[in-house]
Coordinates of C-alpha atoms in Angstrom, one line a residue:
X1 CA 0.2 0.1 -0.2
X2 CA 1.1 3.6 0.2
X3 CA 1.9 5.5 3.2
X4 CA 2.6 9.0 4.0
X5 CA 5.0 9.7 7.0
X6 CA 5.0 13.2 8.7
X7 CA 7.3 13.0 11.7
X8 CA 7.9 15.8 14.3
X9 CA 11.2 17.3 14.1
X10 CA 13.5 16.1 16.4
X11 CA 11.0 13.5 18.2
X12 CA 9.7 10.2 17.1
X13 CA 11.5 10.1 14.1
X14 CA 14.8 8.3 15.0
X15 CA 12.5 5.2 16.2
X16 CA 10.0 5.6 13.2
X17 CA 12.9 5.4 10.8
X18 CA 13.7 1.7 11.0
X19 CA 9.9 0.8 10.6
X20 CA 9.3 3.0 7.7
X21 CA 12.5 1.6 5.9
X22 CA 11.1 -2.1 6.6
X23 CA 7.8 -1.2 5.2
X24 CA 9.3 0.1 2.3
X25 CA 11.6 -3.3 1.7
X26 CA 8.3 -5.1 2.1
X27 CA 7.0 -3.7 -0.9
X28 CA 5.3 -0.5 0.4
X29 CA 5.6 3.0 -1.1
X30 CA 6.5 5.5 1.4
X31 CA 6.5 9.2 1.4
X32 CA 8.5 11.5 4.2
X33 CA 7.5 14.8 4.4
X34 CA 10.0 16.5 6.3
X35 CA 11.0 20.3 6.8
X36 CA 13.5 22.0 5.1
X37 CA 15.2 22.4 8.3
X38 CA 15.2 19.7 10.7
X39 CA 17.3 17.8 13.3
X40 CA 18.7 14.3 12.1
X41 CA 16.0 13.4 9.2
X42 CA 18.7 11.6 7.4
X43 CA 17.4 10.2 4.4
X44 CA 18.0 6.6 2.5
X45 CA 17.0 5.4 -0.9
X46 CA 14.5 3.2 0.8
X47 CA 11.6 5.9 0.5
X48 CA 10.8 9.2 -1.1
X49 CA 11.5 12.3 0.5
X50 CA 9.3 15.4 0.2
X51 CA 10.7 18.5 1.7
X52 CA 8.1 21.4 2.5
X53 CA 10.0 25.2 3.5
X54 CA 9.7 26.5 7.2
X55 CA 10.8 30.0 8.7
X56 CA 12.8 28.6 11.2
X57 CA 16.9 28.7 10.6
X58 CA 18.8 25.6 11.8
X59 CA 20.6 28.1 14.2
X60 CA 16.9 29.1 15.8
X61 CA 15.9 25.6 15.9
X62 CA 18.6 24.8 18.3
X63 CA 18.6 28.1 20.5
X64 CA 16.5 26.7 23.2
X65 CA 19.0 24.0 23.6

């Protein structure tokens, strides 16, 4: 089947990425929607990545931490 994944920045993606890759390996068509600026949202060839623009810079995202 088809699956659209919209992970939250820096939260569940680290756990979800392995599941998404396994679903892709099993023949599912997976699209991951990620912001242009994000933490640790690395991509692989296992799924398609679509980015969307955000108004934050990586520096602004890092400031609270």
